[in-house]
Short mmCIF file of C-alpha atoms and ligand atoms in Angstrom, two decimals:
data_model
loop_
_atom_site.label_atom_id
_atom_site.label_comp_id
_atom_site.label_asym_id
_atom_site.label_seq_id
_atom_site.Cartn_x
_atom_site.Cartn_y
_atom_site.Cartn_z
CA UNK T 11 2.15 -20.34 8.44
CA UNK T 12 2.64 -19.53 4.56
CA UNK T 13 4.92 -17.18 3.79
CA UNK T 14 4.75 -15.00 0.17
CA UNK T 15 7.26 -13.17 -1.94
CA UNK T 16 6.74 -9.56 -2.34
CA UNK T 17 8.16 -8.07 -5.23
CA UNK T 18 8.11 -4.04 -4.11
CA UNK T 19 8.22 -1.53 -7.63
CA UNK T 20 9.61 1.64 -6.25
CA UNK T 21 9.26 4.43 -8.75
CA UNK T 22 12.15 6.76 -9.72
CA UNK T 23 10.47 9.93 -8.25
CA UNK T 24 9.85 8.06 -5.07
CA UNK T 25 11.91 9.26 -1.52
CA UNK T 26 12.98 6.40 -0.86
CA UNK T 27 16.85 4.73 -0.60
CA UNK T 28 15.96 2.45 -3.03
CA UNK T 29 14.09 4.74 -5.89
CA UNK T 30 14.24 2.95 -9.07
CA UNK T 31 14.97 -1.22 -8.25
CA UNK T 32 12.52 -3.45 -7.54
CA UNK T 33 12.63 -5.12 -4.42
CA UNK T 34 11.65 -8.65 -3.05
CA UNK T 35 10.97 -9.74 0.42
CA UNK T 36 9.16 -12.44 1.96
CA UNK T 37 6.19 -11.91 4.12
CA UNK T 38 4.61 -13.66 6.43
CA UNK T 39 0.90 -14.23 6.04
CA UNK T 40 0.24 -12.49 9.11
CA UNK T 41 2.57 -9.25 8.86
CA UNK T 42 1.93 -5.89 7.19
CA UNK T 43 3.91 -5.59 3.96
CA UNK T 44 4.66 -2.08 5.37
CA UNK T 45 6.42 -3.02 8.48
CA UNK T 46 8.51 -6.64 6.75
CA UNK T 47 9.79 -3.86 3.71
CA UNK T 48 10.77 -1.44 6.78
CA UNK T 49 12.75 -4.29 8.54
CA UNK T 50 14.18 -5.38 5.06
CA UNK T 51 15.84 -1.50 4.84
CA UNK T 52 13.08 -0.61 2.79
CA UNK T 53 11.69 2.58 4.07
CA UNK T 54 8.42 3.37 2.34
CA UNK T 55 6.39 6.08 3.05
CA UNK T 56 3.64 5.88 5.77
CA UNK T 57 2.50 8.03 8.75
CA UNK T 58 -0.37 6.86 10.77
CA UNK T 59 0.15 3.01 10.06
CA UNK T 60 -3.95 2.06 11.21
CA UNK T 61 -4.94 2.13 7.40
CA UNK T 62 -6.14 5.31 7.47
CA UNK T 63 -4.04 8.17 6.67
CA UNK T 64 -3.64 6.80 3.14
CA UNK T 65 0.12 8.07 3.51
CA UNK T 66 1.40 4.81 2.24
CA UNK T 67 -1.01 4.00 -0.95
CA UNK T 68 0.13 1.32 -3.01
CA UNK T 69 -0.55 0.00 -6.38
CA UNK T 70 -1.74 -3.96 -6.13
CA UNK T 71 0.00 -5.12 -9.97
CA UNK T 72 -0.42 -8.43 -8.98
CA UNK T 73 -1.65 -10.99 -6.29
CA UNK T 74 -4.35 -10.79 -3.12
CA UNK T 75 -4.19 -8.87 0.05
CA UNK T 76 -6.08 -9.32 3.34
CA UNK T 77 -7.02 -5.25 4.24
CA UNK T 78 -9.15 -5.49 6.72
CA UNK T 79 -7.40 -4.30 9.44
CA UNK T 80 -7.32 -1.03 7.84
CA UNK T 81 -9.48 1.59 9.65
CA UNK T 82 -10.34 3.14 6.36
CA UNK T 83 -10.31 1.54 3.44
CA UNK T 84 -13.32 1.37 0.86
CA UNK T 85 -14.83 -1.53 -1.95
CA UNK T 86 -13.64 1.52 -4.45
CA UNK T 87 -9.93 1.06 -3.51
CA UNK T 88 -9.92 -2.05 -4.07
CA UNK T 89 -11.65 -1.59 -7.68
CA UNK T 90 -9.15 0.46 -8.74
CA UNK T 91 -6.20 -1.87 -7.23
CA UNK T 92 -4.89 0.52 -4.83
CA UNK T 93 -4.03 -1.22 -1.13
CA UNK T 94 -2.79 0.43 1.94
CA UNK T 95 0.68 -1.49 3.03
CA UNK T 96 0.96 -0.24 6.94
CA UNK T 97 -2.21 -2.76 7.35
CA UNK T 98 -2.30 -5.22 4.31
CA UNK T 99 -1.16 -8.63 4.65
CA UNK T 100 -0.61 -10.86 1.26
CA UNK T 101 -2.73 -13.89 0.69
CA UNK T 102 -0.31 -14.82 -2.18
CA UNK T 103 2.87 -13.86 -3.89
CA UNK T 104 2.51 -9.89 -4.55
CA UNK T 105 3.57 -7.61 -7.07
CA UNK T 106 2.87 -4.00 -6.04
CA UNK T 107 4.25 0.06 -6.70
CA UNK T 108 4.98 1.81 -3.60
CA UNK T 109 4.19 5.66 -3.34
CA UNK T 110 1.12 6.01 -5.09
CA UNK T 111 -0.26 8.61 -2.46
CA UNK T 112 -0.84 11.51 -5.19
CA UNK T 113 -2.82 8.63 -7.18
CA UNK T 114 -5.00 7.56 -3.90
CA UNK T 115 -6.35 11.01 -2.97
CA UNK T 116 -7.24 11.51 -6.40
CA UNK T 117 -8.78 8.43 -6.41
CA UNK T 118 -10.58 8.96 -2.89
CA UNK T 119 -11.62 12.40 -4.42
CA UNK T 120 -13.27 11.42 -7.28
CA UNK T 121 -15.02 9.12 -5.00
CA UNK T 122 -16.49 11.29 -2.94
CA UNK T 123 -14.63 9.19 0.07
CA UNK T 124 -12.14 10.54 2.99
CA UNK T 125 -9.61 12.47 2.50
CA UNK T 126 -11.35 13.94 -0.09
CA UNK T 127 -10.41 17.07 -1.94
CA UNK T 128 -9.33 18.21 1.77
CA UNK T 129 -5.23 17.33 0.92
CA UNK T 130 -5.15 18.38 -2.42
S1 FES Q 221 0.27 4.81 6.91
FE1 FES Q 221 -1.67 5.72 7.16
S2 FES Q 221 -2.91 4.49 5.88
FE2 FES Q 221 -1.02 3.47 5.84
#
């Protein structure tokens, strides 16, 4: 089983311990990055954890994830480089910036996809 590094960009404005650093982990080719940051004391955002709350949008800055265990998650998302962590598992190293929420349901809105305009 491969294991990747996962270097985890969380933004200043994001409410989370560690807000501003850039974290790495390793993750195993078969776990969520969501749930390997949360045992790593990295709390990121995320409600539902199915892939389809979009709660815990990420931006994918670098690398290849395997999404489809995701409930919810569209050919447009991953256009625009935005990956859901709670059900993403890395195919390679990763670089990605956590709490990009605001960004997906804009994103999902100007889509015409799920949430929609419905959370904004
Ligand atoms: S926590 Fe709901 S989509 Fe990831």
């Amino acid at each position: 089983m491969s294991t990747h590094t996962v270097a985890i960009e969380v933004p200043e404005d994001c409410d989370v311990e560690q807000a501003g650093e850039t974290v790495e982990i390793e993750v195993p080719e078969t776990e969520y990055v969501l749930s390997a940051a949360r045992s790593e004391g990295v709390w990121l955002p995320a409600d539902c954890q199915q892939g389809w709350c979009t709660s815990c949008a990420a931006e994918l800055l670098e690398g290849e994830v395997d999404q489809s265990d995701a409930k919810r998650y569209y050919e447009s998302d991953e256009e625009a480089d935005l990956i859901l962590p709670c059900t993403a598992k890395p195919e390679s190293d990763l670089r990605i910036r956590a709490c990009r929420y605001d960004e997906m349901l804009d994103h999902r809105a100007e889509h015409d996809k799920p949430p929609g305009r419905s959370k904004r």
